mmCIF file of C-alpha atoms and ligand atoms in Angstrom:
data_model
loop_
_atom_site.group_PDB
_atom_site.id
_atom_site.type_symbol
_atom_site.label_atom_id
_atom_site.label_comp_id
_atom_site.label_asym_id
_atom_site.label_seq_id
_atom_site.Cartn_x
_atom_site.Cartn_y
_atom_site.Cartn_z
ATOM 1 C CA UNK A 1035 117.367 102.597 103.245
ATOM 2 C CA UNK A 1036 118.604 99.336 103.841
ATOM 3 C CA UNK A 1037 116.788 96.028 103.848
ATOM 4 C CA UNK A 1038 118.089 92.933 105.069
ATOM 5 C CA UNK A 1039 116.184 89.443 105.080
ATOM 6 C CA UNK A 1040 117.845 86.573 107.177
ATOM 7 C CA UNK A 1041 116.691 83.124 107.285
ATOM 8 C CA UNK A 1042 113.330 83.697 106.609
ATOM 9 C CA UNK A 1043 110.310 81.412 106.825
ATOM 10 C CA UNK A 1044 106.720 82.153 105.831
ATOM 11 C CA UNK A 1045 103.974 79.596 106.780
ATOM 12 C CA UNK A 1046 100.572 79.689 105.560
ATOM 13 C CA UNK A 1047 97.772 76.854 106.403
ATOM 14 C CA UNK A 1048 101.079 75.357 109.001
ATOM 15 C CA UNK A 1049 103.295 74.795 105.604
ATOM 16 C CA UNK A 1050 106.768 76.716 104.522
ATOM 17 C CA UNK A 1051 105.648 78.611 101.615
ATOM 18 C CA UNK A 1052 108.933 81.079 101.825
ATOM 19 C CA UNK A 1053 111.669 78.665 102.815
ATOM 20 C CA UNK A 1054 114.632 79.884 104.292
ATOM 21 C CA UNK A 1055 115.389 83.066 102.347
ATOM 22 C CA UNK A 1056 118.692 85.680 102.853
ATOM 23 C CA UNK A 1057 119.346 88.467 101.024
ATOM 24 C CA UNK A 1058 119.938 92.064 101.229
ATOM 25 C CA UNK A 1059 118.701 95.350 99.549
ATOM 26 C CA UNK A 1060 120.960 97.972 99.563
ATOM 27 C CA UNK A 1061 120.042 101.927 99.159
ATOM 28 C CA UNK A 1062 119.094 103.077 95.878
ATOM 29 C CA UNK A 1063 119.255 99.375 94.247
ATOM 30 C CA UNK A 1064 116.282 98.203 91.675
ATOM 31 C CA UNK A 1065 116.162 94.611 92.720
ATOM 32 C CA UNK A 1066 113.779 92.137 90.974
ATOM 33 C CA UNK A 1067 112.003 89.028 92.355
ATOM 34 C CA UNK A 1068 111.396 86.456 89.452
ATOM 35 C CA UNK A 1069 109.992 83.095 89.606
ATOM 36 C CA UNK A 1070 107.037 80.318 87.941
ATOM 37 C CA UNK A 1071 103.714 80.962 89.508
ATOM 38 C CA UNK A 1072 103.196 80.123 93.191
ATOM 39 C CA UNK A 1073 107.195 80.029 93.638
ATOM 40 C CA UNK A 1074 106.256 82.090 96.573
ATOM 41 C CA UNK A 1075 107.114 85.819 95.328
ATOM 42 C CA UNK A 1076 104.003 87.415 96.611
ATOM 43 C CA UNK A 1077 104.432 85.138 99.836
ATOM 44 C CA UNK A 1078 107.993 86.663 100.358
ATOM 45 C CA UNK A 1079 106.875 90.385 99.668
ATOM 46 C CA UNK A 1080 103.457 90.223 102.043
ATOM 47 C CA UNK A 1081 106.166 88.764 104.752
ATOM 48 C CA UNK A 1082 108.176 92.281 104.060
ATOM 49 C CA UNK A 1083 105.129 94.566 104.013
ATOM 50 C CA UNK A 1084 104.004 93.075 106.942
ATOM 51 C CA UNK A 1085 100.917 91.763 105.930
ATOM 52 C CA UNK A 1086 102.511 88.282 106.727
ATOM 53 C CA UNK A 1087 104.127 87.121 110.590
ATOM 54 C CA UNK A 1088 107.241 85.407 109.677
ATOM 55 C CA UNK A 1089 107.501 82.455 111.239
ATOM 56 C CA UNK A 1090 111.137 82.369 111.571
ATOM 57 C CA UNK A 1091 113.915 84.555 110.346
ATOM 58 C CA UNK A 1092 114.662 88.476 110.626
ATOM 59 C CA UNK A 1093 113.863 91.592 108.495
ATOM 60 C CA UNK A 1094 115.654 94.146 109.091
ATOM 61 C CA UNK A 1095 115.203 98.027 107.774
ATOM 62 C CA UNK A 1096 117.710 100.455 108.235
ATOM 63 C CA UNK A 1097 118.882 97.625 111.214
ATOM 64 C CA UNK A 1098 115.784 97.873 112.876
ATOM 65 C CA UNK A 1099 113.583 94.869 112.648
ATOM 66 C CA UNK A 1100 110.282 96.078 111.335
ATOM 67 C CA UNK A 1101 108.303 94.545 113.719
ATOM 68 C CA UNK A 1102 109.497 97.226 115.710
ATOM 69 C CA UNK A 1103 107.704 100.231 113.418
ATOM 70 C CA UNK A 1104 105.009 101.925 114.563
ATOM 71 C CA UNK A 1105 102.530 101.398 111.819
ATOM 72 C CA UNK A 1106 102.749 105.173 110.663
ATOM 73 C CA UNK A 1107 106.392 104.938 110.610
ATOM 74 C CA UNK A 1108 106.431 102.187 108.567
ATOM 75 C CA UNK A 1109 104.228 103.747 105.934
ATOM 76 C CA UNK A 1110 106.531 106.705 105.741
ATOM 77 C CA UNK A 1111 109.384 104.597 104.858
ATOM 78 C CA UNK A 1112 108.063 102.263 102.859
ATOM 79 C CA UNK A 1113 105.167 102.272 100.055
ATOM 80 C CA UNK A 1114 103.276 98.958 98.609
ATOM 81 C CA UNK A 1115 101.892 98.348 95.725
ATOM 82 C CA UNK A 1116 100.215 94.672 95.899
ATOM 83 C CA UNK A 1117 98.797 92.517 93.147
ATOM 84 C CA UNK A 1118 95.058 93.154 93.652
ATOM 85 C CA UNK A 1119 94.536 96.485 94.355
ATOM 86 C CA UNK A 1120 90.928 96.909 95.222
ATOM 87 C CA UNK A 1121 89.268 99.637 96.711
ATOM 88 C CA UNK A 1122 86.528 99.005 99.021
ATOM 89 C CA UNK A 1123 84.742 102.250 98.456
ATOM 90 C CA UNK A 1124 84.459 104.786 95.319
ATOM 91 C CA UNK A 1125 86.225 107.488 95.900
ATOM 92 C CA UNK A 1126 87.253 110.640 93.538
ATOM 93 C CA UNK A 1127 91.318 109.597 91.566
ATOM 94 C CA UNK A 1128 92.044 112.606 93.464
ATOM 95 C CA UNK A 1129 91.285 111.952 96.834
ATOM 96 C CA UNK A 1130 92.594 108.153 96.400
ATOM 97 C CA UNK A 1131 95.922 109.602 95.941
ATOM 98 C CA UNK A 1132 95.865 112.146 98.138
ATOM 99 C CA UNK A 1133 95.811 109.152 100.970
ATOM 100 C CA UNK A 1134 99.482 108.616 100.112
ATOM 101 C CA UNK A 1135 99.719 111.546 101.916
ATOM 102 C CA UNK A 1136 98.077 110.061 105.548
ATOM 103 C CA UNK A 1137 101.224 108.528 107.022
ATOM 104 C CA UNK A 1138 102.757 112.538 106.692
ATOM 105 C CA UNK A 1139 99.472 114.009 108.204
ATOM 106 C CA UNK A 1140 98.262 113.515 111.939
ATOM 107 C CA UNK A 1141 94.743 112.236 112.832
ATOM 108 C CA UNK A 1142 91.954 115.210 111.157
ATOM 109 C CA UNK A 1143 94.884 117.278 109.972
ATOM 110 C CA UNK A 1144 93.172 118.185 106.224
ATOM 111 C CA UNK A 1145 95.348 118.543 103.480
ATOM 112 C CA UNK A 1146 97.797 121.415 102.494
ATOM 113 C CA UNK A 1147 98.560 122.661 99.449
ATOM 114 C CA UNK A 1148 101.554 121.061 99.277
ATOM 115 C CA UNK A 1149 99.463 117.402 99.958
ATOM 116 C CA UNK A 1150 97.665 118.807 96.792
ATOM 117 C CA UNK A 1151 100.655 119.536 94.970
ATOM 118 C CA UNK A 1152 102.151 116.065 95.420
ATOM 119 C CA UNK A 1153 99.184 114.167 94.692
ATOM 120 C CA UNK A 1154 98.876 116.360 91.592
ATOM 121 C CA UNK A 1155 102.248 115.662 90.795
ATOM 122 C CA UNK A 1156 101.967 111.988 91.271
ATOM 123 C CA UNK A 1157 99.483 111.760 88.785
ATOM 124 C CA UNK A 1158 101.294 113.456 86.542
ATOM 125 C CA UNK A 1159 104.460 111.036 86.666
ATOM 126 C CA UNK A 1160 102.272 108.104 85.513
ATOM 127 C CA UNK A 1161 100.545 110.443 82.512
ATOM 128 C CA UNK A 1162 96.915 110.967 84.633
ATOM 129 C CA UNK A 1163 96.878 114.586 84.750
ATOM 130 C CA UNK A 1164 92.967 115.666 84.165
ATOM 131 C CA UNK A 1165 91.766 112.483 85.746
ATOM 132 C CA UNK A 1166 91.623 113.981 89.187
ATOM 133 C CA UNK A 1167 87.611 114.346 89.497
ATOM 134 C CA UNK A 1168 87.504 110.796 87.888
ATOM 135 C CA UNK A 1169 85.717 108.335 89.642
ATOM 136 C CA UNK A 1170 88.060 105.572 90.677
ATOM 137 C CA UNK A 1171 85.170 102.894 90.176
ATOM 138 C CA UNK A 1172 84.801 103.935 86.216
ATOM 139 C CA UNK A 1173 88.264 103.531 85.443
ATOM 140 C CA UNK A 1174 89.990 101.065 83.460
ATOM 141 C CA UNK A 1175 92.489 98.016 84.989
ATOM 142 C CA UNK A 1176 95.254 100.172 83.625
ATOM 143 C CA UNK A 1177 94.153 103.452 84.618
ATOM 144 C CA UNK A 1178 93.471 101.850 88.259
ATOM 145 C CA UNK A 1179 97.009 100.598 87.911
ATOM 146 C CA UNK A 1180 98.130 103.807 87.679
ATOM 147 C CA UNK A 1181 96.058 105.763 90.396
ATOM 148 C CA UNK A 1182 97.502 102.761 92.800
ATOM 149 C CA UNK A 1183 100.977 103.651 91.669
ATOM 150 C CA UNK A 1184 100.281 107.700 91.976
ATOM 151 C CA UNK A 1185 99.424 107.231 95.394
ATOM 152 C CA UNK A 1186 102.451 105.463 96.228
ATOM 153 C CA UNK A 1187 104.365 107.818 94.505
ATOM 154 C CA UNK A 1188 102.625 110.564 96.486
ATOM 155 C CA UNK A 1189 103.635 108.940 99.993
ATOM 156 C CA UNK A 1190 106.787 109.733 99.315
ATOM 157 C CA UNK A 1191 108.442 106.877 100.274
ATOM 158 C CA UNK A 1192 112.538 105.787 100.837
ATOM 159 C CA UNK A 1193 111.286 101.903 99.863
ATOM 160 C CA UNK A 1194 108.919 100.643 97.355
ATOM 161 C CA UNK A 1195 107.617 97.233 97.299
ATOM 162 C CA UNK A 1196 105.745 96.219 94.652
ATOM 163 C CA UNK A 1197 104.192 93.006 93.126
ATOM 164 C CA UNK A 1198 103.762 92.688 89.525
ATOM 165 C CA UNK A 1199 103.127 96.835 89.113
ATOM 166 C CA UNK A 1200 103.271 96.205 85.548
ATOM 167 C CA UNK A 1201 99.550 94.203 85.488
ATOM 168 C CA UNK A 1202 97.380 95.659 83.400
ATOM 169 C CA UNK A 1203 99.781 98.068 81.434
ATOM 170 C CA UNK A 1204 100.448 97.867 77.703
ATOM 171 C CA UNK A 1205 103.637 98.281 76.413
ATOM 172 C CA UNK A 1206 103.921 101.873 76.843
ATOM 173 C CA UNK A 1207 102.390 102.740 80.346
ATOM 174 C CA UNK A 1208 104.675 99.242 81.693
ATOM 175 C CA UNK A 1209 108.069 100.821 80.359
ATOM 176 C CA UNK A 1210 106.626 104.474 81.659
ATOM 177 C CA UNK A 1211 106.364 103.334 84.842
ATOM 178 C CA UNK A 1212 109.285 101.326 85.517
ATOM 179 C CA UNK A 1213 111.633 104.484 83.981
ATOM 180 C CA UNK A 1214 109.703 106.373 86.585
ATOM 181 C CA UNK A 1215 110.205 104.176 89.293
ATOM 182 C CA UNK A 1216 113.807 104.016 88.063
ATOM 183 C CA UNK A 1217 114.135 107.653 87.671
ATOM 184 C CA UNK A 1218 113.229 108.473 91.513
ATOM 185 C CA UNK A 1219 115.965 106.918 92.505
ATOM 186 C CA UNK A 1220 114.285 104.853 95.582
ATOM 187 C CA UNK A 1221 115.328 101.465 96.484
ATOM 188 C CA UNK A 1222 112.633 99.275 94.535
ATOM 189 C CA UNK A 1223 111.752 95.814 95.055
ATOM 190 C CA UNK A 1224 109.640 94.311 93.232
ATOM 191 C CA UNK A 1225 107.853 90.982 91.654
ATOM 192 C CA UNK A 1226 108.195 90.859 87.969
ATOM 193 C CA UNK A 1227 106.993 88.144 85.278
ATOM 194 C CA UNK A 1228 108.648 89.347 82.274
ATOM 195 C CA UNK A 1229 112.119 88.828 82.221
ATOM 196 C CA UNK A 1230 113.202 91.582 79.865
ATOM 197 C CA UNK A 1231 111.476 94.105 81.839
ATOM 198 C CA UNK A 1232 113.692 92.648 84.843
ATOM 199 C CA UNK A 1233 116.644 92.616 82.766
ATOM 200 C CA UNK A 1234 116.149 95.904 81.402
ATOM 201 C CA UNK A 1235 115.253 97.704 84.672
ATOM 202 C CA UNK A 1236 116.838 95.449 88.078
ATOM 203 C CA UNK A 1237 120.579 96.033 89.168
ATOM 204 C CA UNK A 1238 120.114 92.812 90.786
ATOM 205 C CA UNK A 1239 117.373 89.801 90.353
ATOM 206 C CA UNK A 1240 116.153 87.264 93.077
ATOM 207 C CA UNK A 1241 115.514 84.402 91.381
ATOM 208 C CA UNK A 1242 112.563 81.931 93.649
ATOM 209 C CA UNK A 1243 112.023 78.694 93.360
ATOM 210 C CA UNK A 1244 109.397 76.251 95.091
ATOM 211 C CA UNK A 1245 109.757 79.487 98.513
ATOM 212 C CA UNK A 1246 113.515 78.866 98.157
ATOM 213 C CA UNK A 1247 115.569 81.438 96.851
ATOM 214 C CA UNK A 1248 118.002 79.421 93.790
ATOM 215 C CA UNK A 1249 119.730 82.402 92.434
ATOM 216 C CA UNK A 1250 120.726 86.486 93.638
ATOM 217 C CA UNK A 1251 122.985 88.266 91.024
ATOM 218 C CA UNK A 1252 123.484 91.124 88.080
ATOM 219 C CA UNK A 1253 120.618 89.944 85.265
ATOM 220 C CA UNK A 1254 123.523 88.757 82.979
ATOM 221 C CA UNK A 1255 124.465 86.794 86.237
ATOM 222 C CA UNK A 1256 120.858 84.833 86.852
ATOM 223 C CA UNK A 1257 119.140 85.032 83.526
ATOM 224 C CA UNK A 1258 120.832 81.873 81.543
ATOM 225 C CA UNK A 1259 119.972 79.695 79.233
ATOM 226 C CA UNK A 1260 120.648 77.144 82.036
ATOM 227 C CA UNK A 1261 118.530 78.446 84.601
ATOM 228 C CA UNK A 1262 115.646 79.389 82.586
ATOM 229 C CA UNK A 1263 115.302 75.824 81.533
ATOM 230 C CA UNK A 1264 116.065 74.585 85.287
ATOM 231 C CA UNK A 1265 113.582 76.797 86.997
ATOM 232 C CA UNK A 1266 111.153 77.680 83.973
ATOM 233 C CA UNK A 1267 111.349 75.147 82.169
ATOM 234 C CA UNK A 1268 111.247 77.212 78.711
ATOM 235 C CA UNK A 1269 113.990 76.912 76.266
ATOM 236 C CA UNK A 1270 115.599 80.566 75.588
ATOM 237 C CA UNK A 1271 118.411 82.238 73.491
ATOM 238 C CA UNK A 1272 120.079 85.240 75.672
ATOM 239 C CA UNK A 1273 121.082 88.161 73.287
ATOM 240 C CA UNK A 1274 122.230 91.496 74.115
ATOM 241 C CA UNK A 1275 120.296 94.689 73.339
ATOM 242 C CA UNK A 1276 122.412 96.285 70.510
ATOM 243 C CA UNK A 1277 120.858 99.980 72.161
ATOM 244 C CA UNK A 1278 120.908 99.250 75.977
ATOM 245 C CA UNK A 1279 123.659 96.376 76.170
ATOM 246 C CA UNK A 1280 120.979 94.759 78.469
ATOM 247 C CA UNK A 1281 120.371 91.234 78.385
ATOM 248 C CA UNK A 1282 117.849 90.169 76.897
ATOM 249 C CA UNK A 1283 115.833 86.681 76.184
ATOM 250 C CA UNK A 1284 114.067 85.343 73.501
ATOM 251 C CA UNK A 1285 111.838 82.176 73.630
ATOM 252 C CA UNK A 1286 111.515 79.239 71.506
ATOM 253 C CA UNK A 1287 108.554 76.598 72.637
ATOM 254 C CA UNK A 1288 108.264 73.129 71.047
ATOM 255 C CA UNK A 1289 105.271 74.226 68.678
ATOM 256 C CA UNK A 1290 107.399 77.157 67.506
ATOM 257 C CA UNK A 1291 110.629 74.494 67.054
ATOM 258 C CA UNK A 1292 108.068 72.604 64.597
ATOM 259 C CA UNK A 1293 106.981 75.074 62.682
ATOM 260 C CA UNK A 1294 110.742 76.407 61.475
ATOM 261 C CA UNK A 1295 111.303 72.541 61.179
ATOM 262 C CA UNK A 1296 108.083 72.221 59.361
ATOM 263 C CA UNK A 1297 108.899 75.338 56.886
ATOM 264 C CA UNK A 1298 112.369 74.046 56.740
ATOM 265 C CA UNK A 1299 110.932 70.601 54.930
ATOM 266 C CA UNK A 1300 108.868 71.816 52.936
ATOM 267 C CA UNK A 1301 111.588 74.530 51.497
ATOM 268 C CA UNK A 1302 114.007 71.472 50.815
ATOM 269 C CA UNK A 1303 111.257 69.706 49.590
ATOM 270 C CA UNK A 1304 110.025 72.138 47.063
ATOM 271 C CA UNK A 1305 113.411 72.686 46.171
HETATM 272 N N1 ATP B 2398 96.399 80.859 102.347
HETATM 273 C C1 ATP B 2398 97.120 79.923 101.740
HETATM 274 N N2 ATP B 2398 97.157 78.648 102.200
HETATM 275 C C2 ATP B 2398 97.908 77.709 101.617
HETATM 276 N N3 ATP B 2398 98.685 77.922 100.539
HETATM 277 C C3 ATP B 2398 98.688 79.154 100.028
HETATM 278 C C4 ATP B 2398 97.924 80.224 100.589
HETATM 279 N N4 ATP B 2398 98.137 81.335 99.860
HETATM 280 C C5 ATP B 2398 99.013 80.992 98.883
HETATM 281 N N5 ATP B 2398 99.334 79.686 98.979
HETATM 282 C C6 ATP B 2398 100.236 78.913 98.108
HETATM 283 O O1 ATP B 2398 101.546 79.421 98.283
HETATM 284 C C7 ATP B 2398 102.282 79.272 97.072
HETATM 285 C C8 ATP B 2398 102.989 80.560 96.749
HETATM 286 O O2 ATP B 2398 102.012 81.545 96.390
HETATM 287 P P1 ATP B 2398 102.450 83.008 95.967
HETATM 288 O O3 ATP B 2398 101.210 83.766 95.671
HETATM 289 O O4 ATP B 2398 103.362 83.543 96.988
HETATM 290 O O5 ATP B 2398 103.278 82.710 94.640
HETATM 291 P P2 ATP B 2398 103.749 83.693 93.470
HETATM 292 O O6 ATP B 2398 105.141 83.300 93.148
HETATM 293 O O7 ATP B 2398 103.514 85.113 93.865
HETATM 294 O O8 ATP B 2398 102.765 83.256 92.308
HETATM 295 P P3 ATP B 2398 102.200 84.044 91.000
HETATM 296 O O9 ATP B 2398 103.375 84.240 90.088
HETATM 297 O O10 ATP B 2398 101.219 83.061 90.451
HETATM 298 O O11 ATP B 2398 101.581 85.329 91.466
HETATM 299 C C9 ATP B 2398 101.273 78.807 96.014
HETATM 300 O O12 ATP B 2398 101.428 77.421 95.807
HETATM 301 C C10 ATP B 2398 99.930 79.115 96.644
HETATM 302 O O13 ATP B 2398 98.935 78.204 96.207
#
């Protein structure tokens, strides 16, 4: 499962929002898209997912252009999980999940027991087993997180695209589901805000800028000190994670820079 993205340009109210973008997903690669708020990330993946007409440019999967897809052959190639994820209806966690399994079925076909066994299975991988007769309504922004995720899961796709999956997770349930998401061994892309979650999980991070695309490389390749000032305007030390060897960054904002200069005086001065 190859994607490939070629001069593309995404217009919304008749202005470039995605400006000119090329790059290139290759099978079984993790790739990251990074960038400030409105840099055009979710923009870029809508245009992909098809939610968005480009208005110029090519994408290309497996070197067709996905235009081409019939809708039900895109959904069996490629699963989405978007930044607002609401459901119009209640519906049981189970039977959410089990529409991962639609693009696989034809029109009235009910499900089989091995639908059931997926969609079961799904919600085990992101630690929801018992929650099947849950209402979907009464569940937390976590727990909804993680029904979305199950039922992309359960779809059973080559492709995920996902924007900001991570929303609503704590610590453990955000590092849960990108080792899942690693461990399947699909080609991910996906929209990420925190950097050490992108260094820790992406072969490869997109790096956007203002729609434009400023920087495509290995983590230890795009996140530096230099570009994280350039493009997000914090100042960072980049260290390397003495267990994973992964790069990793850590902040320091003005206020924090006064109060070690702060402590610093007054340790000098009481000494
Ligand atoms: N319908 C629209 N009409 C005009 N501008 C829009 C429209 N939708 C989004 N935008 C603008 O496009 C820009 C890119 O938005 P987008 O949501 O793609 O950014 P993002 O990088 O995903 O941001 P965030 O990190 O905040 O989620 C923003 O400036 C946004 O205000």
């Amino acid at each position: 499962m190859k994607l490939i993205v070629e001069k593309l340009v995404t217009e919304l109210n008749h202005q470039a929002i995605v400006q000119d973008i090329s790059f290139y997903v290759n099978e079984g690669e993790f790739v990251g898209v990074i960038g400030p708020n409105g840099s055009g990330k979710s923009t870029l993946l809508k245009t992909l997912y098809r939610v968005l007409k480009p208005a110029e440019g090519a994408v290309m999967l497996d070197d067709e252009a996905i235009t081409s897809y019939q809708h039900k052959e895109f959904a069996k190639k490629v699963a989405v999980v978007g930044q607002e994820s609401s459901v119009p209806f209640d519906f049981s966690v189970l039977d959410l999940v089990l529409m991962g399994r639609n693009p696989h079925k034809r029109l009235l076909d009910q499900e089989t027991k091995v639908d059931h066994d997926i969609a079961i299975d799904a919600l085990k991988h992101v630690g929801l087993e018992g929650y099947e007769q849950r209402s979907f309504a009464t569940l937390s922004g976590g727990e909804k997180q993680r029904v979305i995720i199950a039922r992309a899961i359960a779809q059973e796709p080559s492709f995920f695209i996902l924007d900001e999956p991570t929303n609503h997770l704590d610590i453990h349930h955000q590092l849960h589901i990108l080792d899942v998401l690693q461990r399947s061994n699909m080609t991910v892309l996906t929209a990420l805000h925190d950097l050490n979650l992108a260094a820790s999980y992406c072969d490869r991070i997109i790096v956007m800028q203002d729609g434009r695309l400023v920087a495509n490389g290995s983590p230890k390749e795009t996140l530096t000190k230099q570009l994280l000032e350039e493009v997000f305007q914090v100042e960072a030390t980049i260290w390397t994670h003495p267990l994973t060897q992964k790069v990793q960054v850590m902040y320091v904002s003005p206020g924090m820079k006064q109060g070690i200069f702060d402590h610093q005086l007054k340790s000098w001065l009481q000494s």
